[in-house]
CSV table of C-alpha atoms and ligand atoms in Angstrom, one decimal:
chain,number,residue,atom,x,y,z
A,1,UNK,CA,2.2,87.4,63.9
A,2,UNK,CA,5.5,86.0,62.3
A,3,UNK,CA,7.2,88.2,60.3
A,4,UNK,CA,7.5,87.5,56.8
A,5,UNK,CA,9.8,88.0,53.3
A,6,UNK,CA,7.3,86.0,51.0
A,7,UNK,CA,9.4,83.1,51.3
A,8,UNK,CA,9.0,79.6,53.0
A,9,UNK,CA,11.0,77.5,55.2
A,10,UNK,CA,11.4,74.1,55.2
A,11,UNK,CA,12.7,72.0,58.3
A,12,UNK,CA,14.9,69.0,57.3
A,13,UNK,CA,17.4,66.9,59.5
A,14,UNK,CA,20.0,68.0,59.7
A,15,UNK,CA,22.4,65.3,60.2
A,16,UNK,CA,20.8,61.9,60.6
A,17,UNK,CA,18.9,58.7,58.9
A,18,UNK,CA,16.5,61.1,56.6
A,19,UNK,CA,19.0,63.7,55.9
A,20,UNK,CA,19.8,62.4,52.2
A,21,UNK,CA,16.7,61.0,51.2
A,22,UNK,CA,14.7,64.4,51.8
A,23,UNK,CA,17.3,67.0,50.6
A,24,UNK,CA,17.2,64.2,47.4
A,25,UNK,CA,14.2,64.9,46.9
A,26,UNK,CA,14.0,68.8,47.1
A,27,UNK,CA,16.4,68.4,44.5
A,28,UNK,CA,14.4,66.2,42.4
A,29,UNK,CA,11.9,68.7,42.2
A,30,UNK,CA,14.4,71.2,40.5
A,31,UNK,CA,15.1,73.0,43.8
A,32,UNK,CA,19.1,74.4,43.4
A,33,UNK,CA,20.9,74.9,46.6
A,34,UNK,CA,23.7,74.8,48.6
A,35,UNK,CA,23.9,73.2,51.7
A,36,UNK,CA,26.8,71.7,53.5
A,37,UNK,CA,27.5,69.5,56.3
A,38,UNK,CA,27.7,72.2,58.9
A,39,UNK,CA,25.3,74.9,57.4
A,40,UNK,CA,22.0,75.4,59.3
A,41,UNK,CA,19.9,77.7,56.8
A,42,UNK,CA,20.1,77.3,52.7
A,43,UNK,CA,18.2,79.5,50.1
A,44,UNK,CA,17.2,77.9,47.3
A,45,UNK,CA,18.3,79.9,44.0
A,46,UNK,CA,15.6,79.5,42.6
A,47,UNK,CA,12.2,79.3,44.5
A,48,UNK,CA,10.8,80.8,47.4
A,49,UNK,CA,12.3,78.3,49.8
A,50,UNK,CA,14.8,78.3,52.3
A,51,UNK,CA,15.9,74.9,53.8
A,52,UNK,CA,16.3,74.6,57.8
A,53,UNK,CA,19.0,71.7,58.7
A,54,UNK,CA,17.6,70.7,62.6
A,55,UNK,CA,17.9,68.0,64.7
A,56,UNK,CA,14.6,65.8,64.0
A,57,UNK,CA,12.8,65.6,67.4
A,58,UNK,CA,12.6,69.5,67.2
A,59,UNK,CA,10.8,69.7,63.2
A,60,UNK,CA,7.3,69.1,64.6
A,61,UNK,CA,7.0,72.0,67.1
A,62,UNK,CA,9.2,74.3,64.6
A,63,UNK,CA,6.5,73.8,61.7
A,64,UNK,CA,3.5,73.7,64.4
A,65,UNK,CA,4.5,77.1,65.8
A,66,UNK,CA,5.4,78.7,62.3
A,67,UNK,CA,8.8,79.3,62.8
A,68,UNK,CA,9.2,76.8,59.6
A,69,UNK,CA,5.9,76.3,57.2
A,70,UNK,CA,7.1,72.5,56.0
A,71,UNK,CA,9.0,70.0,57.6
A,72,UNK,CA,9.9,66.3,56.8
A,73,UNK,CA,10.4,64.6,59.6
A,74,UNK,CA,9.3,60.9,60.5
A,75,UNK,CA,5.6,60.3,61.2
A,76,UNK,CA,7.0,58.4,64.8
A,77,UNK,CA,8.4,61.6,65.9
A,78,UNK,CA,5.2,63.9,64.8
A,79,UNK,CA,2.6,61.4,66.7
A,80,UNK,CA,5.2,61.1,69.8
A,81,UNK,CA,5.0,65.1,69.9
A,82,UNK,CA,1.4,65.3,69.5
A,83,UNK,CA,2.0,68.2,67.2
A,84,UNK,CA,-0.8,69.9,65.4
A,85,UNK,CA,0.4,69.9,61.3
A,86,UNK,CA,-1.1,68.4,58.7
A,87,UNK,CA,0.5,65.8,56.7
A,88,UNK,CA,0.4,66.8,53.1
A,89,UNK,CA,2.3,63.3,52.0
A,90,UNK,CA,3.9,59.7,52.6
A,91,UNK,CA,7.9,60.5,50.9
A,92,UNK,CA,8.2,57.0,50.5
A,93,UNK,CA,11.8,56.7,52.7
A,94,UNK,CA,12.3,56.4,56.2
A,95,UNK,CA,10.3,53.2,56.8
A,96,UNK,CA,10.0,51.7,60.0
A,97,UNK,CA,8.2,50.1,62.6
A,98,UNK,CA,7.7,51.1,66.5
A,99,UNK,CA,7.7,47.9,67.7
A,100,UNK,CA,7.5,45.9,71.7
A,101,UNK,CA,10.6,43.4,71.5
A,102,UNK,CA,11.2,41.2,74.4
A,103,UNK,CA,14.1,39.0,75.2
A,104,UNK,CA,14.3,35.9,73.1
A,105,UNK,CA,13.9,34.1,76.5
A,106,UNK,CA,11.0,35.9,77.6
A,107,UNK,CA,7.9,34.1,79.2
A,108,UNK,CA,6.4,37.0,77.1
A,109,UNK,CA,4.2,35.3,74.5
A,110,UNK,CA,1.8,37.7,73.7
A,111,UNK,CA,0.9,41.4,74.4
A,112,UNK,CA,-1.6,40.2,77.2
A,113,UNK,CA,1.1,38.8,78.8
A,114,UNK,CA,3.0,42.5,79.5
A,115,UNK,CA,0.7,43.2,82.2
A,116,UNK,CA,2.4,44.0,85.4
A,117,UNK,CA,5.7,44.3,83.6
A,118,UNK,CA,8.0,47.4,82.6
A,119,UNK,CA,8.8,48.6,79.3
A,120,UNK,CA,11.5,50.9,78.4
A,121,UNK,CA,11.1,53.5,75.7
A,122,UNK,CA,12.2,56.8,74.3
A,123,UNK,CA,8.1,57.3,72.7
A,124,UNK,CA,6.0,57.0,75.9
A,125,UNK,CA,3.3,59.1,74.4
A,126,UNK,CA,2.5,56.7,71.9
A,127,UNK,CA,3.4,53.8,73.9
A,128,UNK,CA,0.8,55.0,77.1
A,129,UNK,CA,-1.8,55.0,74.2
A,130,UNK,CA,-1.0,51.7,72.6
A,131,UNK,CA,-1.7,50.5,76.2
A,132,UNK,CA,-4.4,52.3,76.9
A,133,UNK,CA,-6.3,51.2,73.7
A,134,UNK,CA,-5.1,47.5,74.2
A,135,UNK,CA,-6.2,47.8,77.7
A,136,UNK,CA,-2.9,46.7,78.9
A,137,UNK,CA,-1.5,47.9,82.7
A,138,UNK,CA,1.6,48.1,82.8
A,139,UNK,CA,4.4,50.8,83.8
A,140,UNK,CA,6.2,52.5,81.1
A,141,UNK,CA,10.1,53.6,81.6
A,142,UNK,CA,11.2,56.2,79.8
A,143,UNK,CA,14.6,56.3,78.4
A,144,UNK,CA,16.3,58.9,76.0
A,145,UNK,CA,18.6,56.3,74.6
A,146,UNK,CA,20.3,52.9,74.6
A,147,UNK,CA,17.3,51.4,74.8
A,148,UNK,CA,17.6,48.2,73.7
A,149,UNK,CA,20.2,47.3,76.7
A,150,UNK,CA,17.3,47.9,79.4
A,151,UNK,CA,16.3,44.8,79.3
A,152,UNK,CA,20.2,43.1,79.8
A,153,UNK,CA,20.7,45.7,82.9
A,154,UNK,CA,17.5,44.1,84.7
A,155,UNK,CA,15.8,48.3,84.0
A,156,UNK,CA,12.8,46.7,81.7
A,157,UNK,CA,11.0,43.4,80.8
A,158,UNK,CA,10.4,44.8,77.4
A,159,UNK,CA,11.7,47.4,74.8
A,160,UNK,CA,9.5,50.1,72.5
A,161,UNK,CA,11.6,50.7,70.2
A,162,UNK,CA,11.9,51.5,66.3
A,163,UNK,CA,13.0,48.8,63.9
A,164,UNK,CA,13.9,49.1,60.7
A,165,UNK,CA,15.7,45.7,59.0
A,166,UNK,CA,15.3,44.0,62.7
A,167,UNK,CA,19.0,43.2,63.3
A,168,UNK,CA,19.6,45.9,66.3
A,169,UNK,CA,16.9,43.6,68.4
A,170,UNK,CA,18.5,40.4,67.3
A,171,UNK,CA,22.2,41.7,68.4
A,172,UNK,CA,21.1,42.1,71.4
A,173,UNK,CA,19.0,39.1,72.4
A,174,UNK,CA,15.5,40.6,71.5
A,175,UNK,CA,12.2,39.1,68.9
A,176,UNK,CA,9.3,41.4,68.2
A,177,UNK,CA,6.3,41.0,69.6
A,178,UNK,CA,3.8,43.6,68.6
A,179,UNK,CA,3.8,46.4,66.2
A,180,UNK,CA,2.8,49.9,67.6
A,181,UNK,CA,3.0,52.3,65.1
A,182,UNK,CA,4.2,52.0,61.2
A,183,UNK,CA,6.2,55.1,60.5
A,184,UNK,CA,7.8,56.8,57.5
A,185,UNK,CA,9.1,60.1,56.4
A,186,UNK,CA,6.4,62.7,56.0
A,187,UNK,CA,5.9,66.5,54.8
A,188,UNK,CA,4.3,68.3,57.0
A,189,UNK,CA,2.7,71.5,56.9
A,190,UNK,CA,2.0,74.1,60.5
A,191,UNK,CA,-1.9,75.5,60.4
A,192,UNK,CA,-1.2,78.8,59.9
A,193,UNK,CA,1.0,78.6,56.8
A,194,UNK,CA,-1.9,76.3,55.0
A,195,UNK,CA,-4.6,79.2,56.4
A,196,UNK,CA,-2.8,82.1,54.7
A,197,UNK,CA,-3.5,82.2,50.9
A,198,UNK,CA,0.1,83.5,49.4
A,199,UNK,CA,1.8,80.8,51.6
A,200,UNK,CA,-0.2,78.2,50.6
A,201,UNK,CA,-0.3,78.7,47.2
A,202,UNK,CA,3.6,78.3,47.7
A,203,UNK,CA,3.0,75.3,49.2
A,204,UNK,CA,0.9,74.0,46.5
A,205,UNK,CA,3.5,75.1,43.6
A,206,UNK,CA,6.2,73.0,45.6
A,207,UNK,CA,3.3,70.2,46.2
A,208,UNK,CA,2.6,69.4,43.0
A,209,UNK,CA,6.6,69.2,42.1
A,210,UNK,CA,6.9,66.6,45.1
A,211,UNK,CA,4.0,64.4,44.2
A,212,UNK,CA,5.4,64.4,40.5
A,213,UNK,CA,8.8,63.2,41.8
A,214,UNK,CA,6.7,60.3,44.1
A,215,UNK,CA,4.2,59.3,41.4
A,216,UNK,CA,7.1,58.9,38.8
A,217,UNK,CA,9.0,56.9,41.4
A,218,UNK,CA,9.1,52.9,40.6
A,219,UNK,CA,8.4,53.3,37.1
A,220,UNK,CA,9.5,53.2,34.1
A,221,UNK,CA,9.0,54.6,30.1
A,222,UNK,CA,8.8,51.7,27.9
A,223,UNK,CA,9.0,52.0,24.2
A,224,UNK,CA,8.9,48.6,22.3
A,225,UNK,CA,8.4,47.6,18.4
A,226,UNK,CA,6.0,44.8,17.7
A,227,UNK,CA,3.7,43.3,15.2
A,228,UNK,CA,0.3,45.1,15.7
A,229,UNK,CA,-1.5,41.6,15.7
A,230,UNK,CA,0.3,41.4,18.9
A,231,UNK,CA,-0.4,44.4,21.1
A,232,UNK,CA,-3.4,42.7,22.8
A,233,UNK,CA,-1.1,40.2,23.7
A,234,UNK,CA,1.1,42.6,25.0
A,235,UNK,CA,-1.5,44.1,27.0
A,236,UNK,CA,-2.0,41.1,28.4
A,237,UNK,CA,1.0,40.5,29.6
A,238,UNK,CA,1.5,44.4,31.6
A,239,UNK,CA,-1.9,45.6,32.6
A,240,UNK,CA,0.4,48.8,32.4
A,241,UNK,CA,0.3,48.5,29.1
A,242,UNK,CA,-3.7,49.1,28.9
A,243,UNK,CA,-3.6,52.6,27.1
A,244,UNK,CA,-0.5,52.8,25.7
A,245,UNK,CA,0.7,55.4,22.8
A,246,UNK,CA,0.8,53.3,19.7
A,247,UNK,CA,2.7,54.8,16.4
A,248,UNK,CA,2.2,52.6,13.0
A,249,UNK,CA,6.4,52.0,11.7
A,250,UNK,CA,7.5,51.8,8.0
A,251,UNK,CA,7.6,48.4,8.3
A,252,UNK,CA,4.3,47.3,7.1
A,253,UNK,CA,2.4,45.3,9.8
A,254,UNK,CA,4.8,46.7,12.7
A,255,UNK,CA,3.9,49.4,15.2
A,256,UNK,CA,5.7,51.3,18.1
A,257,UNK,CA,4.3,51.1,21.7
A,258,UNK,CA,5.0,53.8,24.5
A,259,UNK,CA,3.4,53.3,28.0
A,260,UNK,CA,4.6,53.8,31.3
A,261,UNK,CA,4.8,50.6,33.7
A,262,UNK,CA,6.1,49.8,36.9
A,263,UNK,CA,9.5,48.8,37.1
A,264,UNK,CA,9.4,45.3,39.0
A,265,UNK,CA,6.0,44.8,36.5
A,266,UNK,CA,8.0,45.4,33.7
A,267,UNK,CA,12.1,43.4,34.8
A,268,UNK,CA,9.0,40.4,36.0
A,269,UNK,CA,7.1,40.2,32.3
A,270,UNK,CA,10.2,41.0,30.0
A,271,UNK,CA,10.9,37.6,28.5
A,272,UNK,CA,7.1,37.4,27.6
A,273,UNK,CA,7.3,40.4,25.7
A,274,UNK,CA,9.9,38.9,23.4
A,275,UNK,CA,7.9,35.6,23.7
A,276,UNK,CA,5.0,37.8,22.2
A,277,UNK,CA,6.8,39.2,19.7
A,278,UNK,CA,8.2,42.7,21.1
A,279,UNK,CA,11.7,44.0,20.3
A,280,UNK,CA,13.8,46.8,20.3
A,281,UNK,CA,13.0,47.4,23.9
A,282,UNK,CA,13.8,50.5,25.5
A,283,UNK,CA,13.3,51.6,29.2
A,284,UNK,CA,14.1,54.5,30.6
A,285,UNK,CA,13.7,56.3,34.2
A,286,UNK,CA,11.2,58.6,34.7
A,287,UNK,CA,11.7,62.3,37.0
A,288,UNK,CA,7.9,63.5,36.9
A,289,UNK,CA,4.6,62.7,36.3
A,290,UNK,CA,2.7,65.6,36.5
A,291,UNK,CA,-1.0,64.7,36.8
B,301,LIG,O1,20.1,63.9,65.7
B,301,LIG,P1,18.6,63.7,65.5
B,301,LIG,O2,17.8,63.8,66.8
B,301,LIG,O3,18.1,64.6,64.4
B,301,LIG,O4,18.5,62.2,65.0
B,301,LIG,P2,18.1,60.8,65.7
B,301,LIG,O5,19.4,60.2,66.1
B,301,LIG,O6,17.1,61.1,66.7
B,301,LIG,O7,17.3,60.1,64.5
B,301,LIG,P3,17.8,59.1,63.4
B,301,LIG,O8,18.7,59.8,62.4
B,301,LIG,O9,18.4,57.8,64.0
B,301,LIG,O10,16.4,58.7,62.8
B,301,LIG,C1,15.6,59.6,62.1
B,301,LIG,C2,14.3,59.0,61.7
B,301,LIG,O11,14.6,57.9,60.8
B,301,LIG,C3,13.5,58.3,62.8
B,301,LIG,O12,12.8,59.3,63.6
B,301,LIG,C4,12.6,57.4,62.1
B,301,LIG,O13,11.5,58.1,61.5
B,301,LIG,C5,13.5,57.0,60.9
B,301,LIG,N1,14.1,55.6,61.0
B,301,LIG,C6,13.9,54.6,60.1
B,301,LIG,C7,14.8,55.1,62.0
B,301,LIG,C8,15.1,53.8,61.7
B,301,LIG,N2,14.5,53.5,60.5
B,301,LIG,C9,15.9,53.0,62.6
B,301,LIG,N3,16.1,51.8,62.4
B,301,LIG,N4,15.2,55.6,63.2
B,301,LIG,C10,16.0,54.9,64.0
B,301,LIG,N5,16.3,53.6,63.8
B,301,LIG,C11,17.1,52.9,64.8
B,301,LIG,C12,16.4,52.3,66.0
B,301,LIG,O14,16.1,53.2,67.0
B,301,LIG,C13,17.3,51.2,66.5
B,301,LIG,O15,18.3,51.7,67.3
B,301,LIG,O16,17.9,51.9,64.3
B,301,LIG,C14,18.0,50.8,65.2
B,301,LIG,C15,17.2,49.6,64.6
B,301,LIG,O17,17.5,49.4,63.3
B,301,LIG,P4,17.5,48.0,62.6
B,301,LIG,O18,17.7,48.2,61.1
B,301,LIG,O19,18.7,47.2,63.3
B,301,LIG,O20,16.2,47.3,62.9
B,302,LIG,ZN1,16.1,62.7,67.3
């Protein structure tokens, strides 16, 4: 058995694609610390929680074996392990797509057509079961980098590879073929930490702060003034708008509306809420919804 001061750890990346976007949102759940570049280990001031800074491909065993109850890490990197944690949400950063690229000239049409050939990768495990499940015979090379110039040095017919906005294949001569695995940034939690009762109802207190932060993300507080014979309208126009808070103004016939609605909803449908007779609109972010 670990030993234990009552506190939990969180695994983050230390330097690296998700490094931002997760310690963003520890902070946006009120968490106060103090991390820098270099620093490996950071107590939060004020919870329970101390932050781990490690390199990524390391998270998933870390949080498996206990040495950190949480991690975020990218989902690509927890299936590639095979590590046993349980993902306790999608953060909503990190998005990208394990895909089979081939050379634009390739004879390669279709994933049928990679039988007999060689593909380089740095995700084997997931690639031997992509094959496996697609029934597809062919030999897997595994790389631990620089894999996208296998294919130019004659080492691979075909690349596994992550892609995120596609122009890493297209630099260097390579089109998709076939998606293995959609990824993004996940929390993850290690079995034993979510079997013992203090830890996890840690876990759950910081939980419920992270889901507020992701459920509050996109949207938008709206508060409008508009005739009252025009709120069905209204409602029409934003579905959002289908139980809003609605406050009768001194001006006779007029009435306040508050609602939350999505953000592209709401920049999409604004001119038709003047159309309808809205004004005085006022949007403003959100940090938590707390459900
Ligand atoms: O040092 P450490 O081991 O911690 O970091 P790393 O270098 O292994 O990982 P890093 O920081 O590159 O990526 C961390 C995580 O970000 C990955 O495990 C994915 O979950 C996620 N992610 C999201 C990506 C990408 N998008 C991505 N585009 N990881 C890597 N890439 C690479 C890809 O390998 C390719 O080289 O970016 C290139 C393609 O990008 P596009 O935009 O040109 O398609
Ligand atoms: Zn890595």
């Amino acid at each position: 058995m670990r030993r234990t001061n009552g506190r939990l750890k969180i695994a983050i990346q230390k330097s690296g694609r998700l490094t931002d976007d997760a310690l963003g949102l520890l902070r946006g759940c009120g968490l106060e610390f103090d991390i820098g570049r270099n620093s490996l280990h950071a107590p939060c001031g004020n919870f329970p929680l101390d932050i781990l800074a490690l390199r990524d491909d390391d998270i998933p065993e870390y949080v498996m074996d206990g040495v950190a109850e949480l991690g975020i890490v990218g989902r690509n990197i927890v299936v590639e392990k095979g590590a046993t944690v349980e993902t306790l949400a999608e953060l909503g950063f990190g998005a990208c797509r394990l895909m089979i690229c081939v050379p634009v000239r390739s004879n390669i049409r279709a994933a049928g057509d990679l039988a007999g050939r060689r593909i380089a990768t740095t995700y084997p495990t997931i690639l031997a079961d992509y094959l496996r499940r697609e029934k597809i015979d062919c030999e897997i090379v595994p790389l631990s980098g620089a894999v996208e110039l296998a294919p130019m040095l004659d080492v691979a017919d075909a690349i596994c590879d992550l892609v995120s906005t596609g122009s890493t294949a297209r630099i260097n001569g390579l089109r998709p073929l076939e998606t293995v695995l959609d990824s993004s940034a996940v929390l993850v939690a290690g079995p034993a930490a979510m079997a013992e009762p203090r830890k996890r109802k840690l876990i759950d207190r910081l939980l419920i702060r992270i889901q507020a932060g992701l459920i509050a993300r996109g949207k938008r507080y709206v508060m409008l003034n508009a005739p009252a014979t025009a709120v069905p309208q209204l409602q029409r126009i934003v579905p959002g708008l289908a139980s809003p808070t609605i406050v009768p103004l001194a001006d006779d016939g007029m009435v306040a509306l508050h609602s939350v609605v999505p953000q592209d909803v709401f920049w999409d449908t604004m001119e038709q809420l003047r159309d309808a007779g809205a004004r005085d609109i006022i949007v403003m972010p959100i940090g938590a919804i707390i459900r």
